[in-house]
Short mmCIF file of C-alpha atoms in Angstrom, two decimals:
data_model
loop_
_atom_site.label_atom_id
_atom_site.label_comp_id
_atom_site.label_asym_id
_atom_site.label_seq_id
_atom_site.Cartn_x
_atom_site.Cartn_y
_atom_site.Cartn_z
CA UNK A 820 -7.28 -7.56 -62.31
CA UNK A 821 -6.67 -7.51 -58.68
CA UNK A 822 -2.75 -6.95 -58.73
CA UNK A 823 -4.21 -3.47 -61.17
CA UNK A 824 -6.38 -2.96 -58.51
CA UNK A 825 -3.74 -2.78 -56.34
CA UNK A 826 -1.39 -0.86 -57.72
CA UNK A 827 -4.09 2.06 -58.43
CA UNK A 828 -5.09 1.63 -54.82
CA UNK A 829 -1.51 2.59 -53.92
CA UNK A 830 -0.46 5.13 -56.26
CA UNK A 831 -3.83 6.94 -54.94
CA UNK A 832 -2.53 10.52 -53.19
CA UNK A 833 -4.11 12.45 -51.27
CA UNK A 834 -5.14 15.70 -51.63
CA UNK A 835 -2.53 18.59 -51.16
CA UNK A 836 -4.85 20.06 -48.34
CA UNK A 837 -5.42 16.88 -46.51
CA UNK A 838 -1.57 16.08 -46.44
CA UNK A 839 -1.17 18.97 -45.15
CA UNK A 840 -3.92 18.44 -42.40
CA UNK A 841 -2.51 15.09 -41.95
CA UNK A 842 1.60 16.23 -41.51
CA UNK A 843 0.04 18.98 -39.23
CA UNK A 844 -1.51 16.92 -36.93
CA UNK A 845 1.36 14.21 -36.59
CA UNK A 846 3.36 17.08 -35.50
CA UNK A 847 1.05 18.12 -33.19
CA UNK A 848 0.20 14.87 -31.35
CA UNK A 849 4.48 14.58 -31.37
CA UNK A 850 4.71 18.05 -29.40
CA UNK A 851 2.02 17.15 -27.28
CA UNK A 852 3.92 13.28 -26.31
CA UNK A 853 7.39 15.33 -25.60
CA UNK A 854 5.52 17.85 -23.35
CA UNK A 855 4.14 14.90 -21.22
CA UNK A 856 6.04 13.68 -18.21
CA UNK A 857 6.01 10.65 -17.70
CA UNK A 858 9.09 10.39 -14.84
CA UNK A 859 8.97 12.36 -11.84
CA UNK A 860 12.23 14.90 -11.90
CA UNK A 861 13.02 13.42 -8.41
CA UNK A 862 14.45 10.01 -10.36
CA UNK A 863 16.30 12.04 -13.25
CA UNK A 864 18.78 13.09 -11.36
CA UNK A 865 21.09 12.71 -14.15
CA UNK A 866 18.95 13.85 -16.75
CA UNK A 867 20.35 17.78 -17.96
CA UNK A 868 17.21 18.47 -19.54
CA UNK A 869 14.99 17.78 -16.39
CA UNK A 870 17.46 19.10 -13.97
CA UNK A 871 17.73 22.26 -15.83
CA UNK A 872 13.63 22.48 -15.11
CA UNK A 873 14.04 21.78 -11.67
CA UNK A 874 17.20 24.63 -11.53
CA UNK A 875 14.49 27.42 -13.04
CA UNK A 876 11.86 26.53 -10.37
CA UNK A 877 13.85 26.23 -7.56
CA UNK A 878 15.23 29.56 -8.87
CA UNK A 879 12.09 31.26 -9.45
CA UNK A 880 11.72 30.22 -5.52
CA UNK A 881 14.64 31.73 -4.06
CA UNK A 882 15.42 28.03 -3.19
CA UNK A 883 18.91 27.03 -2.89
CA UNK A 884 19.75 23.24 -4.98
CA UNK A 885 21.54 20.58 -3.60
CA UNK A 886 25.43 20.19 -5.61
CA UNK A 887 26.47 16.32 -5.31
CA UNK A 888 27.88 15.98 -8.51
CA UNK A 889 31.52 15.05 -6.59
CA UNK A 890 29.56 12.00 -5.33
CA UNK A 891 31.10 8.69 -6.63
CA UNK A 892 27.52 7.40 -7.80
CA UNK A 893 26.84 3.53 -8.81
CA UNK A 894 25.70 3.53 -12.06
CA UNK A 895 22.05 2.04 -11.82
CA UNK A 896 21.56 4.42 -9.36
CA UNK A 897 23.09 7.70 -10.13
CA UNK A 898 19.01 8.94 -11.12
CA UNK A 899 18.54 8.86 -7.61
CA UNK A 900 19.04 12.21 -4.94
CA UNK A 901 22.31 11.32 -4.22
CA UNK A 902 23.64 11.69 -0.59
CA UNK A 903 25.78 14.48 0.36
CA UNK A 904 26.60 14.96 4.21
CA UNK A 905 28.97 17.96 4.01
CA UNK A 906 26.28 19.95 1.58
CA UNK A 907 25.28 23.51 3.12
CA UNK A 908 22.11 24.20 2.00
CA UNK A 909 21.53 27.71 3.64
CA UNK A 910 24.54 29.43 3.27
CA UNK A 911 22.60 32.04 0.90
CA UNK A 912 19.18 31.79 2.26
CA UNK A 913 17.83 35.21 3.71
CA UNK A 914 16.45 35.07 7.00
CA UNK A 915 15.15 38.69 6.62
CA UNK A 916 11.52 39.32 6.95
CA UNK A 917 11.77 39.26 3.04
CA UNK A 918 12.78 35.86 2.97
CA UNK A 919 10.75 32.58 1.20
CA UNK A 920 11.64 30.04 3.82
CA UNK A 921 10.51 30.48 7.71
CA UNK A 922 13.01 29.86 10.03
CA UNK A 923 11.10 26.64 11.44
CA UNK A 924 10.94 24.94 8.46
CA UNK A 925 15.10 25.64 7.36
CA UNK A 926 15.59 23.76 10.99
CA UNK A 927 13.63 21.18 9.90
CA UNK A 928 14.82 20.98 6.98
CA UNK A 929 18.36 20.25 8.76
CA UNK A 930 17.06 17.80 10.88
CA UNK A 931 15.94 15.93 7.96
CA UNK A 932 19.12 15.64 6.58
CA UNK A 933 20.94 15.02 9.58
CA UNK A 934 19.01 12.22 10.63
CA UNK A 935 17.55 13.85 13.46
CA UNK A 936 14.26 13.58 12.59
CA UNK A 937 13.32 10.08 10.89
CA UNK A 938 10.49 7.48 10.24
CA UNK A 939 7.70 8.30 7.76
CA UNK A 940 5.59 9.18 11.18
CA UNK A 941 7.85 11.22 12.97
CA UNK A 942 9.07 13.54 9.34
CA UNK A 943 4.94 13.76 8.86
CA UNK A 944 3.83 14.96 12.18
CA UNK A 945 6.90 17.12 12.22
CA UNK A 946 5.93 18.73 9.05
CA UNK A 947 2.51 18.95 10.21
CA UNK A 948 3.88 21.18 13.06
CA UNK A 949 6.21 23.38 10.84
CA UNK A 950 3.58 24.19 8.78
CA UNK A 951 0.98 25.30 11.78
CA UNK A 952 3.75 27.57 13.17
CA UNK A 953 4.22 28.77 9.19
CA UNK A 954 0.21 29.49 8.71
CA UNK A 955 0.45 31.37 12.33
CA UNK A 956 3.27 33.62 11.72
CA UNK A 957 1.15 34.50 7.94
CA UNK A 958 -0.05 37.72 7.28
CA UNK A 959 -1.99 38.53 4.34
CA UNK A 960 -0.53 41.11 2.21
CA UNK A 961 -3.26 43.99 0.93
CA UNK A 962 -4.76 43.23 -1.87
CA UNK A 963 -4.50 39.66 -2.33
CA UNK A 964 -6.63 36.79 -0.68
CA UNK A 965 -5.36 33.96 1.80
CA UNK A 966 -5.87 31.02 0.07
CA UNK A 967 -3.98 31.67 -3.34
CA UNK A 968 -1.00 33.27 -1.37
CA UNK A 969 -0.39 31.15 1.08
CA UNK A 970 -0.30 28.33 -1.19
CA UNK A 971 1.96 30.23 -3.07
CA UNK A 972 4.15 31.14 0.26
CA UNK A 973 4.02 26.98 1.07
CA UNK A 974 5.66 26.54 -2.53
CA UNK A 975 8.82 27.36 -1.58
CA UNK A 976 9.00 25.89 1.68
CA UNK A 977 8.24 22.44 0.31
CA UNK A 978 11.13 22.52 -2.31
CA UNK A 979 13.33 23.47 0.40
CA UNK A 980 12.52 20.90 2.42
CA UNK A 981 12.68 18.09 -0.79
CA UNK A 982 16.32 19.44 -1.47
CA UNK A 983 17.04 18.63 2.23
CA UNK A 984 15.50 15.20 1.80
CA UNK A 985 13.44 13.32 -0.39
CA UNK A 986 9.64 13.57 0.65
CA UNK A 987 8.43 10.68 2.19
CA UNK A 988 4.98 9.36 1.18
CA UNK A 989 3.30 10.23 4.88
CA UNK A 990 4.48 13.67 4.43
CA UNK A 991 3.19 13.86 0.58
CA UNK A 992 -0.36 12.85 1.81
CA UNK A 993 0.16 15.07 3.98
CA UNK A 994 0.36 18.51 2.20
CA UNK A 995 -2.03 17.71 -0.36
CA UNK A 996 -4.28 17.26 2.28
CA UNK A 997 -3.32 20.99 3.76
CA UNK A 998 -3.36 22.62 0.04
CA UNK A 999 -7.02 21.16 -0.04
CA UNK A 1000 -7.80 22.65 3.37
CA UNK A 1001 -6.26 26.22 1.96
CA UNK A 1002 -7.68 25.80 -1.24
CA UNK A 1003 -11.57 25.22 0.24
CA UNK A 1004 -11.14 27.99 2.84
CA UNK A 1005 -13.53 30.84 2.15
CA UNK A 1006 -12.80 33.97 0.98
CA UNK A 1007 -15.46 36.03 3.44
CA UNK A 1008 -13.40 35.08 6.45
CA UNK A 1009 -11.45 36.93 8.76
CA UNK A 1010 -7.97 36.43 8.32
CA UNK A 1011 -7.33 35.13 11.82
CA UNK A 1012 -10.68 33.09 11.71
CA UNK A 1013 -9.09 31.51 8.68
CA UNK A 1014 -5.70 30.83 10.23
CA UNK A 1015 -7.54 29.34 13.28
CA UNK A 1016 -9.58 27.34 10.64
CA UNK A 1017 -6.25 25.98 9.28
CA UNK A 1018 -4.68 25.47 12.14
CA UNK A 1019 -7.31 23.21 13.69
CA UNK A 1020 -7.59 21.13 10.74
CA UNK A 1021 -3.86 20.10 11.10
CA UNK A 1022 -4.31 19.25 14.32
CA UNK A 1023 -7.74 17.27 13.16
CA UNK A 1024 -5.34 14.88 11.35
CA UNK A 1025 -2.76 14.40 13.78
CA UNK A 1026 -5.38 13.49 15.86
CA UNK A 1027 -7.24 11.40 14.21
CA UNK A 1028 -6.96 7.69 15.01
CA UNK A 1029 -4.78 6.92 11.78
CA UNK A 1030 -2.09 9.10 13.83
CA UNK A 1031 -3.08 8.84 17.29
CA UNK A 1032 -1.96 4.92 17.44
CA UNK A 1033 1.72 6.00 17.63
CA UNK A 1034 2.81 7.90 20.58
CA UNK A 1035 4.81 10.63 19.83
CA UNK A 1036 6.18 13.95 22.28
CA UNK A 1037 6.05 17.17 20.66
CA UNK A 1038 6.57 19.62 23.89
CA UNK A 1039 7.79 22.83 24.00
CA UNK A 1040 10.13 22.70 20.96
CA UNK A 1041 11.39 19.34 22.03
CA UNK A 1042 10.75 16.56 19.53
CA UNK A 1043 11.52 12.83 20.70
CA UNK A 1044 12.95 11.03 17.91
CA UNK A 1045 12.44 6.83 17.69
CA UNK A 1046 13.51 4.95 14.61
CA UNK A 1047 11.87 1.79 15.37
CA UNK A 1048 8.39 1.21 14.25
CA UNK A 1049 6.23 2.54 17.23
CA UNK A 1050 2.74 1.45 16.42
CA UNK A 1051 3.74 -2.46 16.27
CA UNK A 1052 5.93 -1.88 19.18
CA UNK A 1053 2.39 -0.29 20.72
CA UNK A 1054 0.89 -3.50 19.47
CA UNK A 1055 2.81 -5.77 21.80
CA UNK A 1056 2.58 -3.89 24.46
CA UNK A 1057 -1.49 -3.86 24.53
CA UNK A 1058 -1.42 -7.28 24.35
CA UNK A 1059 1.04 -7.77 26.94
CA UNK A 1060 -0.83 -5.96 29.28
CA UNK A 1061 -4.20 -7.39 28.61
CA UNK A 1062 -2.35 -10.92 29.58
CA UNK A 1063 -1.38 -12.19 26.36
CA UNK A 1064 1.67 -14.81 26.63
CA UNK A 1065 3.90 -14.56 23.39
CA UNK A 1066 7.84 -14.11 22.65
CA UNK A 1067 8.85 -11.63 20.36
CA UNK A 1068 12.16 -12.29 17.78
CA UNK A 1069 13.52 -8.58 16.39
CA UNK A 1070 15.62 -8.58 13.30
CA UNK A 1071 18.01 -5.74 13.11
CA UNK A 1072 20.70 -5.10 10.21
CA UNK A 1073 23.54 -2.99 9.67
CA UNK A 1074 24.23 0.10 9.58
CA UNK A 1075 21.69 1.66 11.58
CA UNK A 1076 20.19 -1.21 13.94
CA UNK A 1077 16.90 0.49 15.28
CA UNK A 1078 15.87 -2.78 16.46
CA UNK A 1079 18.06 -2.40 19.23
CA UNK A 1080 16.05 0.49 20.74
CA UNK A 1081 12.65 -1.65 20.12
CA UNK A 1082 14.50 -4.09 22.15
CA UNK A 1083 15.22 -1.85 25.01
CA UNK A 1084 11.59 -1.01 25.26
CA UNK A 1085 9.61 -4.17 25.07
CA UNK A 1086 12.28 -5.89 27.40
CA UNK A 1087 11.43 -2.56 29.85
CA UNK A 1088 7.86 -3.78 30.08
CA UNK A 1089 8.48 -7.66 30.66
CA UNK A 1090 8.13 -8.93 27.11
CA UNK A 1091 10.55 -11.87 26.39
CA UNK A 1092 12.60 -10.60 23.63
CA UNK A 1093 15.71 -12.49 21.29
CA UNK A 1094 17.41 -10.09 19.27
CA UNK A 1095 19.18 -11.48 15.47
CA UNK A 1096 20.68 -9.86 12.60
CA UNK A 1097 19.36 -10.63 9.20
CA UNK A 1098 21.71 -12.77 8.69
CA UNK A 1099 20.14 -15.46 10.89
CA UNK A 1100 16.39 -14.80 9.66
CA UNK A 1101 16.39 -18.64 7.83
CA UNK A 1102 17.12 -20.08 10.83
CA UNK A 1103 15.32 -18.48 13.69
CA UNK A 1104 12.35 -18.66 11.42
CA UNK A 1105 11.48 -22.40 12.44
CA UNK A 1106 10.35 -21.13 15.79
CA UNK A 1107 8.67 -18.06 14.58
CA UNK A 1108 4.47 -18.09 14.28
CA UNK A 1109 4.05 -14.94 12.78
CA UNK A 1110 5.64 -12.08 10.86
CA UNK A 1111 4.88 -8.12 11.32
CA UNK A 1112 6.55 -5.81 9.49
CA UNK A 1113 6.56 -1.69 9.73
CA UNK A 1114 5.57 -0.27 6.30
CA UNK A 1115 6.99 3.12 4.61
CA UNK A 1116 3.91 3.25 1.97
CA UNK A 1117 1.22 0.61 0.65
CA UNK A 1118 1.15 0.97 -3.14
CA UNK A 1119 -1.32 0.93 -5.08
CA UNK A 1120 -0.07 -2.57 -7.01
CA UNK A 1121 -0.45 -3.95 -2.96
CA UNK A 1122 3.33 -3.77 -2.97
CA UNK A 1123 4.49 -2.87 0.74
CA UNK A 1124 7.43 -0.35 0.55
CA UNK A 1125 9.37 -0.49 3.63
CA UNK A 1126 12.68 -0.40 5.27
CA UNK A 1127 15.42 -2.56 3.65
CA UNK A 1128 15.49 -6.42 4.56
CA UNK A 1129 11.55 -6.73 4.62
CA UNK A 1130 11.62 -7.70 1.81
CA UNK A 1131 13.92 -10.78 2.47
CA UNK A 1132 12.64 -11.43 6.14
CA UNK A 1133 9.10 -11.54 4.41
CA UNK A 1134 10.48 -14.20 1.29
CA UNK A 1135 11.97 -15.70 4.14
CA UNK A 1136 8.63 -16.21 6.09
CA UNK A 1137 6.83 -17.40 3.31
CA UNK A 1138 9.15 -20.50 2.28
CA UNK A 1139 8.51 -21.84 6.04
CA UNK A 1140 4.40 -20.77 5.80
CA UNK A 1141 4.81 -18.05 7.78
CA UNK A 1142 2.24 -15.90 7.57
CA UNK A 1143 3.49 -11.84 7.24
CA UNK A 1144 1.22 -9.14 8.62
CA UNK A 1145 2.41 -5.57 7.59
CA UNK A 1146 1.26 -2.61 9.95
CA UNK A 1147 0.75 0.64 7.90
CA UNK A 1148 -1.94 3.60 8.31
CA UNK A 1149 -4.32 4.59 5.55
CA UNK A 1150 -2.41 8.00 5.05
CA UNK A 1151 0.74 6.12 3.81
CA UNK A 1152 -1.40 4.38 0.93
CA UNK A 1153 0.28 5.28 -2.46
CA UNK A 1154 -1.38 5.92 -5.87
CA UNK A 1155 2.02 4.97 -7.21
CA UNK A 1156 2.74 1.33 -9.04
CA UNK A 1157 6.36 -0.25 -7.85
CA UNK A 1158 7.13 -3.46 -8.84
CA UNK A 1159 10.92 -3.15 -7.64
CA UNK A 1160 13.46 -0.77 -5.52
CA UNK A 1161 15.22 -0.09 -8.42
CA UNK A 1162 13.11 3.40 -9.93
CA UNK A 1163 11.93 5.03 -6.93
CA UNK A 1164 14.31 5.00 -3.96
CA UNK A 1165 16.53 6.71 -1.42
CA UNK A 1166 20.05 6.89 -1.00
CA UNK A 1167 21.47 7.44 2.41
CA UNK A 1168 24.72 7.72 3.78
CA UNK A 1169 27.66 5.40 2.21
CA UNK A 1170 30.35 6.00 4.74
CA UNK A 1171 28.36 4.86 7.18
CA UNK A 1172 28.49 1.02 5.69
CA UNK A 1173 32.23 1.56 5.89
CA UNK A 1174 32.21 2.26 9.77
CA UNK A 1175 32.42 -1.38 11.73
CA UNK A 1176 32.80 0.30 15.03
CA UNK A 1177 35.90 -1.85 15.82
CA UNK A 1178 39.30 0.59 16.23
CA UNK A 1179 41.74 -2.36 14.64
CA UNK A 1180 38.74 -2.58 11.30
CA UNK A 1181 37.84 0.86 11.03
CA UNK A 1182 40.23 2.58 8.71
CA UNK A 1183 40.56 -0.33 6.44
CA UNK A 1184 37.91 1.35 4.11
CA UNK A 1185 38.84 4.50 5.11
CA UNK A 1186 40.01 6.26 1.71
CA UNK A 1187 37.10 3.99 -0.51
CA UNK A 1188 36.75 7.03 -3.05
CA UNK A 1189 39.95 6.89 -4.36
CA UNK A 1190 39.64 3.06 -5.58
CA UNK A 1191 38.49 3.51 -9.34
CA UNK A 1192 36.64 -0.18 -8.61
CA UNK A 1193 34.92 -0.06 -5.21
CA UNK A 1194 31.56 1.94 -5.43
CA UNK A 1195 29.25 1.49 -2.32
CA UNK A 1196 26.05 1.83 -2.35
CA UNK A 1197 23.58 2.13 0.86
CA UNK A 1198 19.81 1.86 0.04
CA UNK A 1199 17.18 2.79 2.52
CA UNK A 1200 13.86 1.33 1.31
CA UNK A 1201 12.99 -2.27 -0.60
CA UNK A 1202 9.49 -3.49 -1.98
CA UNK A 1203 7.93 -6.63 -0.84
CA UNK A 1204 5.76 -8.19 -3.36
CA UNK A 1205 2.31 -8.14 -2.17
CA UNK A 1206 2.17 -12.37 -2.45
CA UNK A 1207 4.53 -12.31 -0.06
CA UNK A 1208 2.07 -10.23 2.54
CA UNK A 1209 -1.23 -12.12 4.06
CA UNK A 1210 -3.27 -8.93 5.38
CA UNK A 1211 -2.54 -5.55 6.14
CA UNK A 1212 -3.02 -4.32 9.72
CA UNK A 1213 -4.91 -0.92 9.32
CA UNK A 1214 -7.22 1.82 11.54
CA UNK A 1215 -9.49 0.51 9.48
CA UNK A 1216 -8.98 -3.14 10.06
CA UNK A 1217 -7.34 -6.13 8.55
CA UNK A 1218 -7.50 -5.96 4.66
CA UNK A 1219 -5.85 -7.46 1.64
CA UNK A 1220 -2.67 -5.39 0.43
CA UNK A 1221 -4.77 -4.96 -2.39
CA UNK A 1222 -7.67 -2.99 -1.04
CA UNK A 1223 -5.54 0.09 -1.93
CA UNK A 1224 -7.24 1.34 -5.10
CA UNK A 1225 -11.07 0.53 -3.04
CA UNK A 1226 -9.48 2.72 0.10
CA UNK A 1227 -8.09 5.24 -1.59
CA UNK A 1228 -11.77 5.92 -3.56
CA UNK A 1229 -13.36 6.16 -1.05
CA UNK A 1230 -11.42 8.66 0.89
CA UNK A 1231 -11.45 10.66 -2.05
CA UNK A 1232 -15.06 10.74 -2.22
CA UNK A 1233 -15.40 11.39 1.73
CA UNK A 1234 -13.26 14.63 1.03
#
């Protein structure tokens, strides 16, 4: 009786109109799954499909797209921006009074991707100041209101200057805080009382204290660049001068050593400085008490994204008990999970590895591209476990690296 019961359980069929409801709305929930995205088109870089989407918008934009498909790209990273030093982005942008892109933001867009311009504080601020200069030079066209087409007059300028370089997470922050500002302005305002509104809420966030810790020249045109990590380096040199007695260790790494200029300064103002590479981090380690470390972005996981080698100088710290203190704003919190450098990343220059800056070793790598075998490969940011991190340093205070979610709440709700 049961295995009957079975079978006429299972030859049961369902009506022809509820099949039909049924095959209708498996098709449906599958065309609503392929229309989600669930990777950002900045990491499927060798994807057709998305990088066909990205061609139409930056084509609807009048934006010109980076070309580095001649790069010789390491396989489990080739769905990263890959670098491309020779690339001319504005060779068919207009600079006519018709044109998408302001003037000031294609030059910044160039110092981006020469290097001029660097550090997730320096790009933000400078973007901050692009951006004022943008909203002053804005006139409303007749018959259309300031906050839906300026936004739409931003668009362009911010896929310019992500083709340039990859947005950092400062300068993300960043504009969605200005598209909020645009977005709440009202619509009963003068146009110049609304550009002066604007205008004075950029400078409301540079000046706030989450900014104001790191000094910074912006004079005249004339930007100051520093690659080192200003606000620890500001750090020391409080507590120098309130009488503090301490010895500071920097670790620097090829190819770029910015630890060299942090050097200069805090041996300028009497600190007692040793200078390492990486390479000796295990054994100057025994004589260090603690560890602080410049962060790119705190995600929301309490991973610490920051330059590469923190992560290892921080592993490092922690097998001798160590304890790590990471230094990061609350505008450089992330709502983005990372458990590893591998996803999200940038690329920067590869030649630059190959340059020793010894005449009798520099041309032994010289012609690298033409070695079918040899791929190299130069990574700019890592991700430090947040186990590996005791507190993080922040206007706010000291607080777990993962406070994140609780911070970033309650920002939103202040806003």
């Amino acid at each position: 009786d049961a295995q009957r019961a079975a079978k006429s359980s299972a030859s049961v069929q369902l009506p022809k109109s509820q099949s039909n409801n049924v095959a209708q709305s498996t098709q449906s929930n599958k065309k609503s799954t392929e229309g989600v995205q669930r990777v950002a088109y900045n990491v499927l870089m060798d994807d057709p499909i998305a990088q066909k989407k990205v061609s139409k918008k930056l084509a609807k934009q009048n934006v010109p797209q980076r070309n580095t498909q001649e790069q010789k790209k390491v396989n489990l990273f080739s769905h990263l921006h890959q670098y491309e030093e020779d690339l001319s982005l504005t060779k068919d942008i207009s600079f006519l009074s018709t044109g998408t892109i302001h003037p000031v933001i294609i030059k910044l867009g160039l110092q981006y991707a020469k290097g001029i311009i660097s550090g997730s504080n320096a790009r933000c601020i400078a973007l901050l100041y692009a951006f004022k200069q943008v909203i002053n030079d804005y006139t409303v066209p007749p018959s259309k209101e300031l906050a839906r087409d300026l936004e739409m007059k931003i668009k362009p300028c911010i896929s310019f200057l992500s083709q340039c370089r990859h947005l950092s997470v400062s300068m993300g922050n960043a504009i969605k805080y200005l598209k909020q500002q645009i977005t709440n302005t009202p619509h009963d305002l003068l146009e110049s009382e609304a550009k002066q509104r604007l205008t004075e809420s950029i400078d409301n966030f540079i000046n706030e204290p989450k900014v104001i810790n790191i000094t910074y020249l912006y004079k005249q045109g004339t930007f100051i660049k520093t690659e080192m990590i200003l606000l620890i380096i500001k750090v020391l040199k409080d507590a120098n001068a309130n009488g503090k007695q301490f010895q500071v260790v920097i670790v620097d790494s090829r190819p770029d050593f910015q630890g060299r200029e942090s050097l200069t300064r805090l041996a300028n103002v009497g600190i007692k400085c040793s200078y390492v590479l990486i390479s000796a981090i295990s054994y100057i380690m025994k004589e260090v008490t603690s560890v602080f470390i410049g962060a790119h972005a705190l995600l929301a996981n309490g991973n610490v994204m920051g330059s590469a080698g923190c992560a290892m100088v921080c592993m490092v710290a922690k097998a001798n008990n160590v304890p790590v203190l990471a230094c990061c704003e609350t505008y450089k919190f992330c709502e983005r999970v990372q458990t590893d450098a591998f996803v999200y990343n940038e690329l920067a220059d590869p030649d630059v590895i190959v340059n020793l800056n010894n005449p009798a070793l520099s041309d032994v790598l010289i012609g690298w591209r033409e070695i079918k075998s040899l791929y190299l490969l130069n990574l700019v940011y890592d991700v430090t476990p947040s186990k590996f991190v005791d507190i993080a340093i922040t206007e706010l205070g000291m607080i777990p690296c993962t406070s994140v979610p609780v911070v970033l709440r309650v920002k939103s709700s202040e806003t």
